[in-house]
Amino acid sequence: MIAEAVKESKSVERIDWEKLRADFPILQQEVHGHPLIYFDNAATSQKPRAVIDALVNYYERDNANVHRGIHELSNRATAAFEAARARATRFINARSADEIVFTRGTTESINLVAQSWGAKNLKPGDKILLTEMEHHSNLVPWQLLAGRTGAKLVYLPVTGDEGLLDLSKLGPLLSKDVKLFAMVHISNSLGTVNPVAELCARARKLGIVTLVDAAQSAGHCPVDAQQIGCDFLAFSGHKICGPTGIGVLYGRQELLEAMPPWQGGGEMILSVDFQQTTYKHAPHKFEAGTPDISGPIGLHAAMDYIDNIGRENIFRHDQELAAYTLDQLSRLKGIRLFGPKTGRAGVVSFLLKDVHAHDVVTVADQRGVALRGGHHCTQPLMRKLGVESTARASFYFYNTRAEVDRFVEVVREIQKFFAG
Ligand SMILES: Cc1ncc(COP(=O)(O)O)c(C=O)c1O
């Protein structure tokens, strides 16, 4: 289906997004008697048949442990595992496959940097600069590190409901004590697309190490680690059509090589004796034990799948749906909308007057619409905005305008229902 949908698009300069839906078995169902409208893509994406088949194929034909076997199946599994690393290298335009560490996801990638790079490079009085819109994954690991090293956390403010970074405050915050600047590329709560290349360039001039949380961007827009100019970048497979339990940490090779391992065990060693060990080079020294093998194989299929559509096309589609949703919702009375008015990614957060976000999500679910309600793992941001939670609709390329129309109708019904 994808070949057909994309081929047609080349001739008419449009992609038949509806046709792509046929690649997603899970979307062909009803929930509570209504066609499923899946608008919880920022939490996790759905998986196309190509990814499911890659996993089944691996377990049916090639399953074996990697790197240590000499038999045929182990060779096949190892080749597929390393081919996935090469694919991830191209996916984010890293310089070399040695810059790609497989992890469980964005959270583990950031924890790896905090524990390994952070423990080696931070001392009391140093500062870690974050933004006020970080996911807990890009906040709690740095708090833990600060607790261990005596470093301090400082934050680049968010402007308010519009959800932009207040760049006028960046200059004074980039002081000489700042050793690391970690920032989210696309906010999962606000849909803001941050100017990460510009932020990294400003930090780099001062010798500050940078980390980009690309959890919401890697599968939704072109992400080029060299063009962004960051030192580290993290993303999760499950948000980009891949399986759960697999993610990527990109690190510039010089940094990865200089970092100590963070976990010890099999696979990551060159030689072990009773008192000491020599380690493999990066990335292998960061991958102790039997890794998730099917994960990278499924992720490989996912990266192929979405790059066949084209991430610039996906981004345009996400942005169009978000702009359309925002326009439709802003016509309603008693609604508070969060995030930028223009140029946002496919995430729309809102609150209805006198209706708790959880109630919005519960009633929407009864009508087959999957939303998310809560703090979205951004509690400090919610506090800053003076709310406990929001309801959130988040899109991917298989969502349609017709689904948005139905969703807006459901929001109207919810307003009526709670108005009594
Ligand atoms: C912006 C952002 N960063 C980090 C994460 C954490 O990703 P994971 O749970 O896959 O590690 C998420 C997940 O929602 C996210 O949206």
CSV table of C-alpha atoms and ligand atoms in Angstrom, one decimal:
chain,number,residue,atom,x,y,z
A,1,MET,CA,0.0,0.0,0.0
A,2,ILE,CA,2.8,2.4,0.9
A,3,ALA,CA,4.5,2.1,-2.5
A,4,GLU,CA,1.2,2.8,-4.3
A,5,ALA,CA,0.2,5.7,-2.0
A,6,VAL,CA,3.6,7.4,-2.3
A,7,LYS,CA,4.1,6.6,-6.1
A,8,GLU,CA,0.8,8.2,-6.8
A,9,SER,CA,1.8,11.2,-4.7
A,10,LYS,CA,4.9,11.8,-6.9
A,11,SER,CA,2.7,12.2,-10.0
A,12,VAL,CA,0.1,14.4,-8.3
A,13,GLU,CA,2.4,16.0,-5.7
A,14,ARG,CA,0.2,14.6,-2.9
A,15,ILE,CA,0.2,11.6,-0.7
A,16,ASP,CA,-2.9,9.6,-0.3
A,17,TRP,CA,-2.8,9.5,3.5
A,18,GLU,CA,-6.1,7.5,3.7
A,19,LYS,CA,-4.5,4.7,1.7
A,20,LEU,CA,-1.6,4.4,4.1
A,21,ARG,CA,-4.2,3.6,6.8
A,22,ALA,CA,-4.6,0.1,5.3
A,23,ASP,CA,-1.0,-0.6,6.4
A,24,PHE,CA,-2.1,-0.4,10.0
A,25,PRO,CA,-4.2,-3.4,11.1
A,26,ILE,CA,-5.0,-1.8,14.5
A,27,LEU,CA,-6.7,1.2,12.9
A,28,GLN,CA,-9.3,-1.0,11.2
A,29,GLN,CA,-11.4,-1.5,14.4
A,30,GLU,CA,-14.3,-0.1,16.3
A,31,VAL,CA,-14.0,1.0,20.0
A,32,HIS,CA,-17.2,1.2,22.1
A,33,GLY,CA,-19.1,0.8,18.8
A,34,HIS,CA,-17.4,3.7,17.0
A,35,PRO,CA,-14.6,3.7,14.5
A,36,LEU,CA,-11.3,4.1,16.4
A,37,ILE,CA,-9.8,7.6,16.1
A,38,TYR,CA,-6.3,7.3,17.5
A,39,PHE,CA,-5.1,10.7,18.6
A,40,ASP,CA,-2.6,9.5,21.3
A,41,ASN,CA,0.4,9.4,19.0
A,42,ALA,CA,2.7,11.5,21.2
A,43,ALA,CA,2.4,8.7,23.8
A,44,THR,CA,3.1,5.9,21.2
A,45,SER,CA,2.5,5.4,17.5
A,46,GLN,CA,0.7,2.5,15.9
A,47,LYS,CA,2.7,-0.1,13.9
A,48,PRO,CA,2.4,-0.8,10.2
A,49,ARG,CA,2.3,-4.4,8.8
A,50,ALA,CA,5.9,-4.0,7.5
A,51,VAL,CA,7.1,-3.6,11.1
A,52,ILE,CA,5.0,-6.5,12.5
A,53,ASP,CA,6.2,-8.7,9.6
A,54,ALA,CA,9.8,-7.9,10.3
A,55,LEU,CA,9.4,-9.0,13.9
A,56,VAL,CA,7.6,-12.2,13.0
A,57,ASN,CA,10.1,-12.9,10.3
A,58,TYR,CA,13.0,-12.5,12.7
A,59,TYR,CA,11.5,-14.8,15.3
A,60,GLU,CA,10.4,-17.4,12.7
A,61,ARG,CA,13.6,-17.6,10.8
A,62,ASP,CA,16.6,-15.9,12.3
A,63,ASN,CA,16.3,-15.8,16.1
A,64,ALA,CA,19.7,-16.2,17.9
A,65,ASN,CA,22.0,-14.3,20.1
A,66,VAL,CA,24.2,-11.6,18.5
A,67,HIS,CA,27.9,-11.1,18.3
A,68,ARG,CA,29.0,-14.2,20.0
A,69,GLY,CA,27.9,-17.1,17.8
A,70,ILE,CA,29.6,-18.6,14.8
A,71,HIS,CA,26.6,-20.5,13.5
A,72,GLU,CA,24.3,-19.4,10.7
A,73,LEU,CA,21.4,-18.0,12.7
A,74,SER,CA,23.7,-16.0,15.0
A,75,ASN,CA,25.4,-14.6,12.0
A,76,ARG,CA,22.1,-13.6,10.5
A,77,ALA,CA,20.9,-12.0,13.7
A,78,THR,CA,24.1,-10.1,14.1
A,79,ALA,CA,24.0,-8.9,10.5
A,80,ALA,CA,20.4,-7.7,11.0
A,81,PHE,CA,21.2,-6.0,14.3
A,82,GLU,CA,24.2,-4.1,12.9
A,83,ALA,CA,22.3,-3.3,9.7
A,84,ALA,CA,19.7,-1.6,11.9
A,85,ARG,CA,22.5,0.5,13.5
A,86,ALA,CA,23.7,1.5,10.0
A,87,ARG,CA,20.1,2.4,9.1
A,88,ALA,CA,19.8,4.6,12.3
A,89,THR,CA,23.1,6.3,11.3
A,90,ARG,CA,21.5,7.4,8.0
A,91,PHE,CA,18.2,8.2,9.7
A,92,ILE,CA,19.7,11.0,11.8
A,93,ASN,CA,22.7,11.6,9.6
A,94,ALA,CA,25.3,10.6,12.2
A,95,ARG,CA,28.9,10.5,10.9
A,96,SER,CA,29.4,6.9,11.7
A,97,ALA,CA,27.6,3.8,13.1
A,98,ASP,CA,29.9,4.1,16.1
A,99,GLU,CA,27.9,7.1,17.2
A,100,ILE,CA,24.7,5.1,17.5
A,101,VAL,CA,24.0,3.3,20.9
A,102,PHE,CA,21.0,1.1,21.2
A,103,THR,CA,19.0,1.8,24.4
A,104,ARG,CA,15.5,1.0,25.6
A,105,GLY,CA,14.3,4.5,24.5
A,106,THR,CA,14.7,8.2,25.0
A,107,THR,CA,14.6,7.9,28.8
A,108,GLU,CA,17.4,5.3,29.0
A,109,SER,CA,19.4,7.3,26.5
A,110,ILE,CA,19.3,10.4,28.6
A,111,ASN,CA,20.0,8.4,31.8
A,112,LEU,CA,23.0,6.9,30.1
A,113,VAL,CA,24.4,10.4,29.3
A,114,ALA,CA,23.6,11.7,32.8
A,115,GLN,CA,25.3,8.8,34.5
A,116,SER,CA,28.3,8.3,32.3
A,117,TRP,CA,29.1,11.7,30.8
A,118,GLY,CA,27.6,13.6,33.8
A,119,ALA,CA,29.4,11.7,36.5
A,120,LYS,CA,32.8,12.2,34.8
A,121,ASN,CA,32.4,15.9,33.8
A,122,LEU,CA,30.4,17.7,36.5
A,123,LYS,CA,31.5,19.1,39.8
A,124,PRO,CA,29.9,21.2,42.6
A,125,GLY,CA,28.9,24.6,41.3
A,126,ASP,CA,28.5,23.6,37.7
A,127,LYS,CA,25.2,24.2,36.1
A,128,ILE,CA,22.9,22.2,33.8
A,129,LEU,CA,20.6,24.3,31.7
A,130,LEU,CA,17.2,22.9,30.8
A,131,THR,CA,14.0,24.4,29.5
A,132,GLU,CA,10.8,24.7,31.4
A,133,MET,CA,9.0,22.5,28.8
A,134,GLU,CA,11.1,19.4,29.4
A,135,HIS,CA,9.5,15.9,29.7
A,136,HIS,CA,10.4,14.3,33.1
A,137,SER,CA,12.8,12.1,31.1
A,138,ASN,CA,14.9,15.1,30.4
A,139,LEU,CA,14.7,16.5,33.9
A,140,VAL,CA,14.7,13.9,36.6
A,141,PRO,CA,18.0,12.2,35.4
A,142,TRP,CA,19.6,15.7,35.6
A,143,GLN,CA,18.1,16.2,39.1
A,144,LEU,CA,19.6,12.9,40.2
A,145,LEU,CA,23.0,13.9,38.7
A,146,ALA,CA,22.8,17.3,40.4
A,147,GLY,CA,22.1,15.5,43.7
A,148,ARG,CA,25.2,13.3,43.2
A,149,THR,CA,27.6,15.9,41.9
A,150,GLY,CA,26.6,19.2,43.6
A,151,ALA,CA,25.7,20.7,40.2
A,152,LYS,CA,22.7,23.0,39.9
A,153,LEU,CA,19.7,23.1,37.5
A,154,VAL,CA,18.7,26.3,35.8
A,155,TYR,CA,15.8,26.8,33.3
A,156,LEU,CA,15.2,28.7,30.2
A,157,PRO,CA,11.6,30.0,30.7
A,158,VAL,CA,8.5,29.3,28.6
A,159,THR,CA,6.4,32.4,27.7
A,160,GLY,CA,3.0,31.1,29.0
A,161,ASP,CA,0.1,29.5,27.2
A,162,GLU,CA,1.6,30.2,23.9
A,163,GLY,CA,4.4,27.9,24.9
A,164,LEU,CA,7.5,29.4,23.3
A,165,LEU,CA,10.9,29.5,24.8
A,166,ASP,CA,11.8,33.0,26.0
A,167,LEU,CA,15.0,33.4,24.0
A,168,SER,CA,15.5,36.9,25.4
A,169,LYS,CA,16.5,35.1,28.6
A,170,LEU,CA,19.0,32.8,27.0
A,171,GLY,CA,22.0,35.1,26.9
A,172,PRO,CA,22.4,35.6,30.7
A,173,LEU,CA,21.6,32.0,31.4
A,174,LEU,CA,24.5,30.8,29.2
A,175,SER,CA,27.1,31.6,31.8
A,176,LYS,CA,30.5,30.0,32.0
A,177,ASP,CA,29.4,27.6,34.8
A,178,VAL,CA,26.9,25.9,32.4
A,179,LYS,CA,28.4,22.6,31.3
A,180,LEU,CA,25.4,21.0,29.6
A,181,PHE,CA,22.3,22.4,27.8
A,182,ALA,CA,19.6,19.7,27.3
A,183,MET,CA,16.5,20.7,25.4
A,184,VAL,CA,13.4,19.2,23.8
A,185,HIS,CA,13.1,19.5,20.1
A,186,ILE,CA,9.3,19.2,19.9
A,187,SER,CA,7.3,19.6,23.1
A,188,ASN,CA,4.9,16.7,23.8
A,189,SER,CA,2.7,19.0,25.8
A,190,LEU,CA,2.6,22.1,23.7
A,191,GLY,CA,3.6,21.1,20.2
A,192,THR,CA,6.3,23.8,20.1
A,193,VAL,CA,9.1,23.2,17.6
A,194,ASN,CA,12.2,24.6,19.3
A,195,PRO,CA,15.0,26.1,17.2
A,196,VAL,CA,17.5,23.5,18.4
A,197,ALA,CA,20.2,24.2,15.8
A,198,GLU,CA,20.3,27.8,16.9
A,199,LEU,CA,20.3,26.9,20.6
A,200,CYS,CA,23.1,24.3,20.1
A,201,ALA,CA,25.1,26.8,18.0
A,202,ARG,CA,24.9,29.4,20.8
A,203,ALA,CA,25.9,26.8,23.4
A,204,ARG,CA,28.7,25.3,21.3
A,205,LYS,CA,30.4,28.8,21.0
A,206,LEU,CA,30.8,28.7,24.7
A,207,GLY,CA,32.0,25.1,24.9
A,208,ILE,CA,28.8,23.9,26.4
A,209,VAL,CA,27.8,20.3,25.7
A,210,THR,CA,24.3,19.9,24.2
A,211,LEU,CA,21.7,17.2,24.3
A,212,VAL,CA,18.5,17.2,22.1
A,213,ASP,CA,15.5,15.2,23.2
A,214,ALA,CA,14.1,14.1,19.8
A,215,ALA,CA,11.4,11.8,21.1
A,216,GLN,CA,8.6,13.8,19.4
A,217,SER,CA,10.6,14.9,16.4
A,218,ALA,CA,12.6,11.9,15.1
A,219,GLY,CA,9.6,10.3,13.3
A,220,HIS,CA,7.8,13.5,12.5
A,221,CYS,CA,10.2,15.8,10.8
A,222,PRO,CA,13.7,15.5,9.2
A,223,VAL,CA,16.2,15.2,12.0
A,224,ASP,CA,19.9,15.7,11.1
A,225,ALA,CA,22.2,15.5,14.0
A,226,GLN,CA,25.1,17.1,12.2
A,227,GLN,CA,23.0,20.0,10.9
A,228,ILE,CA,21.5,20.5,14.4
A,229,GLY,CA,25.1,20.4,15.7
A,230,CYS,CA,24.3,18.7,19.0
A,231,ASP,CA,26.6,16.5,21.0
A,232,PHE,CA,23.9,14.0,22.0
A,233,LEU,CA,20.4,13.2,20.7
A,234,ALA,CA,17.9,10.7,21.9
A,235,PHE,CA,14.8,9.1,20.5
A,236,SER,CA,12.4,6.1,21.0
A,237,GLY,CA,11.4,3.5,18.5
A,238,HIS,CA,7.9,3.1,19.7
A,239,LYS,CA,7.0,6.7,18.8
A,240,ILE,CA,8.1,6.3,15.2
A,241,CYS,CA,6.2,3.2,14.2
A,242,GLY,CA,8.7,0.8,15.7
A,243,PRO,CA,8.5,-1.6,18.6
A,244,THR,CA,8.5,-0.6,22.3
A,245,GLY,CA,11.7,-1.3,24.3
A,246,ILE,CA,14.2,0.1,21.7
A,247,GLY,CA,15.7,3.5,21.3
A,248,VAL,CA,18.7,5.3,20.1
A,249,LEU,CA,21.3,7.5,21.7
A,250,TYR,CA,23.4,9.4,19.3
A,251,GLY,CA,26.7,10.8,20.7
A,252,ARG,CA,29.6,12.5,19.0
A,253,GLN,CA,32.3,9.9,18.7
A,254,GLU,CA,34.9,11.8,20.7
A,255,LEU,CA,32.5,12.2,23.6
A,256,LEU,CA,31.3,8.6,23.6
A,257,GLU,CA,34.9,7.4,23.4
A,258,ALA,CA,35.9,9.5,26.4
A,259,MET,CA,32.9,8.4,28.5
A,260,PRO,CA,33.1,5.4,30.9
A,261,PRO,CA,30.7,2.5,30.6
A,262,TRP,CA,27.6,2.9,32.6
A,263,GLN,CA,26.6,-0.8,33.0
A,264,GLY,CA,29.0,-3.8,33.1
A,265,GLY,CA,28.5,-7.3,31.8
A,266,GLY,CA,28.9,-9.5,28.8
A,267,GLU,CA,29.3,-8.1,25.3
A,268,MET,CA,30.9,-4.8,26.3
A,269,ILE,CA,34.4,-6.1,27.2
A,270,LEU,CA,37.6,-6.9,25.3
A,271,SER,CA,39.2,-8.7,28.2
A,272,VAL,CA,38.3,-9.4,31.8
A,273,ASP,CA,40.6,-10.6,34.6
A,274,PHE,CA,39.9,-11.0,38.3
A,275,GLN,CA,40.8,-7.4,39.1
A,276,GLN,CA,40.1,-5.4,36.0
A,277,THR,CA,38.5,-5.2,32.6
A,278,THR,CA,39.3,-3.5,29.3
A,279,TYR,CA,36.2,-2.4,27.4
A,280,LYS,CA,35.2,-2.4,23.8
A,281,HIS,CA,35.0,0.9,21.9
A,282,ALA,CA,31.8,2.9,21.7
A,283,PRO,CA,29.0,2.1,21.0
A,284,HIS,CA,29.5,-1.5,22.2
A,285,LYS,CA,30.9,-0.5,25.6
A,286,PHE,CA,27.5,0.9,26.4
A,287,GLU,CA,25.5,-2.2,25.4
A,288,ALA,CA,26.1,-4.7,28.2
A,289,GLY,CA,24.4,-8.0,28.2
A,290,THR,CA,22.1,-9.5,25.5
A,291,PRO,CA,20.5,-6.6,23.8
A,292,ASP,CA,17.0,-6.2,22.5
A,293,ILE,CA,17.6,-7.8,19.1
A,294,SER,CA,14.1,-7.9,17.6
A,295,GLY,CA,13.8,-4.2,18.6
A,296,PRO,CA,16.4,-2.8,16.2
A,297,ILE,CA,15.1,-5.1,13.5
A,298,GLY,CA,11.6,-3.7,13.9
A,299,LEU,CA,13.0,-0.2,14.2
A,300,HIS,CA,14.9,-0.7,10.9
A,301,ALA,CA,11.6,-1.6,9.2
A,302,ALA,CA,9.9,1.5,10.8
A,303,MET,CA,12.7,3.9,9.6
A,304,ASP,CA,12.4,2.5,6.1
A,305,TYR,CA,8.6,2.8,6.2
A,306,ILE,CA,8.5,6.4,7.3
A,307,ASP,CA,11.3,7.6,5.1
A,308,ASN,CA,9.5,6.1,2.2
A,309,ILE,CA,6.7,8.5,2.9
A,310,GLY,CA,9.2,11.3,3.6
A,311,ARG,CA,9.5,13.0,6.9
A,312,GLU,CA,9.1,16.5,5.3
A,313,ASN,CA,5.8,15.2,4.0
A,314,ILE,CA,4.8,13.8,7.4
A,315,PHE,CA,5.7,17.1,9.1
A,316,ARG,CA,3.6,19.1,6.6
A,317,HIS,CA,0.7,16.7,7.2
A,318,ASP,CA,1.0,16.9,11.0
A,319,GLN,CA,1.2,20.7,10.9
A,320,GLU,CA,-1.8,21.0,8.6
A,321,LEU,CA,-3.9,18.8,10.9
A,322,ALA,CA,-2.7,20.7,14.0
A,323,ALA,CA,-3.5,24.1,12.3
A,324,TYR,CA,-6.9,22.8,11.2
A,325,THR,CA,-7.7,21.5,14.7
A,326,LEU,CA,-6.6,24.7,16.3
A,327,ASP,CA,-8.8,26.7,14.0
A,328,GLN,CA,-11.8,24.5,14.7
A,329,LEU,CA,-11.3,24.4,18.5
A,330,SER,CA,-10.7,28.1,18.7
A,331,ARG,CA,-14.3,28.7,17.5
A,332,LEU,CA,-15.7,27.0,20.6
A,333,LYS,CA,-16.5,29.0,23.7
A,334,GLY,CA,-15.0,28.1,27.1
A,335,ILE,CA,-11.9,26.4,25.7
A,336,ARG,CA,-8.3,27.2,26.7
A,337,LEU,CA,-5.7,26.3,24.1
A,338,PHE,CA,-2.0,25.8,24.8
A,339,GLY,CA,1.0,26.1,22.5
A,340,PRO,CA,2.0,28.3,19.6
A,341,LYS,CA,-0.6,29.7,17.3
A,342,THR,CA,1.4,29.0,14.2
A,343,GLY,CA,4.1,26.5,13.1
A,344,ARG,CA,3.3,23.9,15.7
A,345,ALA,CA,3.8,20.2,15.4
A,346,GLY,CA,0.9,17.7,15.5
A,347,VAL,CA,0.1,18.2,19.2
A,348,VAL,CA,-2.9,20.2,20.5
A,349,SER,CA,-3.4,20.6,24.2
A,350,PHE,CA,-6.6,22.1,25.6
A,351,LEU,CA,-8.8,22.6,28.6
A,352,LEU,CA,-12.6,23.0,28.7
A,353,LYS,CA,-14.0,25.3,31.3
A,354,ASP,CA,-15.3,23.5,34.3
A,355,VAL,CA,-14.5,20.0,32.8
A,356,HIS,CA,-11.5,18.0,34.1
A,357,ALA,CA,-9.2,16.8,31.4
A,358,HIS,CA,-9.7,13.2,32.6
A,359,ASP,CA,-13.5,13.6,32.1
A,360,VAL,CA,-12.8,14.9,28.5
A,361,VAL,CA,-10.7,11.8,27.8
A,362,THR,CA,-13.1,9.4,29.4
A,363,VAL,CA,-16.1,10.7,27.5
A,364,ALA,CA,-14.1,10.9,24.2
A,365,ASP,CA,-13.1,7.2,24.7
A,366,GLN,CA,-16.8,6.2,24.9
A,367,ARG,CA,-17.1,7.7,21.4
A,368,GLY,CA,-14.0,5.8,20.1
A,369,VAL,CA,-11.6,8.8,20.3
A,370,ALA,CA,-8.3,8.0,22.0
A,371,LEU,CA,-6.9,11.2,23.7
A,372,ARG,CA,-4.6,11.7,26.6
A,373,GLY,CA,-5.4,13.7,29.7
A,374,GLY,CA,-2.9,14.5,32.5
A,375,HIS,CA,0.3,16.3,33.1
A,376,HIS,CA,2.0,14.5,30.2
A,377,CYS,CA,5.1,14.0,32.3
A,378,THR,CA,5.7,17.8,32.3
A,379,GLN,CA,4.5,18.6,35.8
A,380,PRO,CA,6.8,21.7,36.3
A,381,LEU,CA,5.4,23.1,33.0
A,382,MET,CA,1.8,22.5,34.1
A,383,ARG,CA,2.5,24.3,37.4
A,384,LYS,CA,4.0,27.2,35.5
A,385,LEU,CA,0.9,27.4,33.4
A,386,GLY,CA,-1.2,27.2,36.5
A,387,VAL,CA,-3.0,23.9,35.6
A,388,GLU,CA,-2.9,20.4,36.8
A,389,SER,CA,-3.5,18.8,33.5
A,390,THR,CA,-4.6,19.2,29.9
A,391,ALA,CA,-6.4,17.1,27.4
A,392,ARG,CA,-4.2,16.4,24.4
A,393,ALA,CA,-4.8,15.3,20.8
A,394,SER,CA,-1.7,14.2,19.0
A,395,PHE,CA,-1.5,13.2,15.3
A,396,TYR,CA,0.5,11.1,12.9
A,397,PHE,CA,0.4,10.7,9.2
A,398,TYR,CA,-2.5,8.1,9.3
A,399,ASN,CA,-4.8,10.7,10.9
A,400,THR,CA,-7.2,12.6,8.7
A,401,ARG,CA,-9.3,15.8,8.6
A,402,ALA,CA,-12.4,13.7,8.8
A,403,GLU,CA,-11.2,12.4,12.1
A,404,VAL,CA,-10.5,15.9,13.3
A,405,ASP,CA,-14.0,16.9,12.3
A,406,ARG,CA,-15.5,14.0,14.4
A,407,PHE,CA,-13.2,14.9,17.3
A,408,VAL,CA,-14.3,18.5,17.3
A,409,GLU,CA,-17.9,17.3,17.2
A,410,VAL,CA,-17.2,15.1,20.2
A,411,VAL,CA,-15.6,18.0,22.1
A,412,ARG,CA,-18.9,19.9,21.4
A,413,GLU,CA,-20.9,17.0,22.8
A,414,ILE,CA,-18.7,16.9,25.9
A,415,GLN,CA,-19.3,20.6,26.5
A,416,LYS,CA,-23.0,20.1,26.2
A,417,PHE,CA,-23.0,17.1,28.4
A,418,PHE,CA,-21.1,18.8,31.2
A,419,ALA,CA,-23.2,22.0,30.9
A,420,GLY,CA,-26.1,19.7,31.9
B,1,LIG,C1,9.4,14.9,24.7
B,1,LIG,C2,9.6,13.5,25.3
B,1,LIG,N1,10.8,13.1,25.8
B,1,LIG,C3,11.0,11.9,26.3
B,1,LIG,C4,10.0,11.0,26.3
B,1,LIG,C5,10.2,9.6,26.9
B,1,LIG,O1,10.2,8.7,26.0
B,1,LIG,P1,10.2,7.1,26.4
B,1,LIG,O2,9.2,6.9,27.4
B,1,LIG,O3,10.0,6.4,25.1
B,1,LIG,O4,11.6,6.9,26.9
B,1,LIG,C6,8.7,11.3,25.8
B,1,LIG,C7,7.6,10.3,25.9
B,1,LIG,O5,6.4,10.7,25.8
B,1,LIG,C8,8.5,12.6,25.3
B,1,LIG,O6,7.4,12.9,24.8
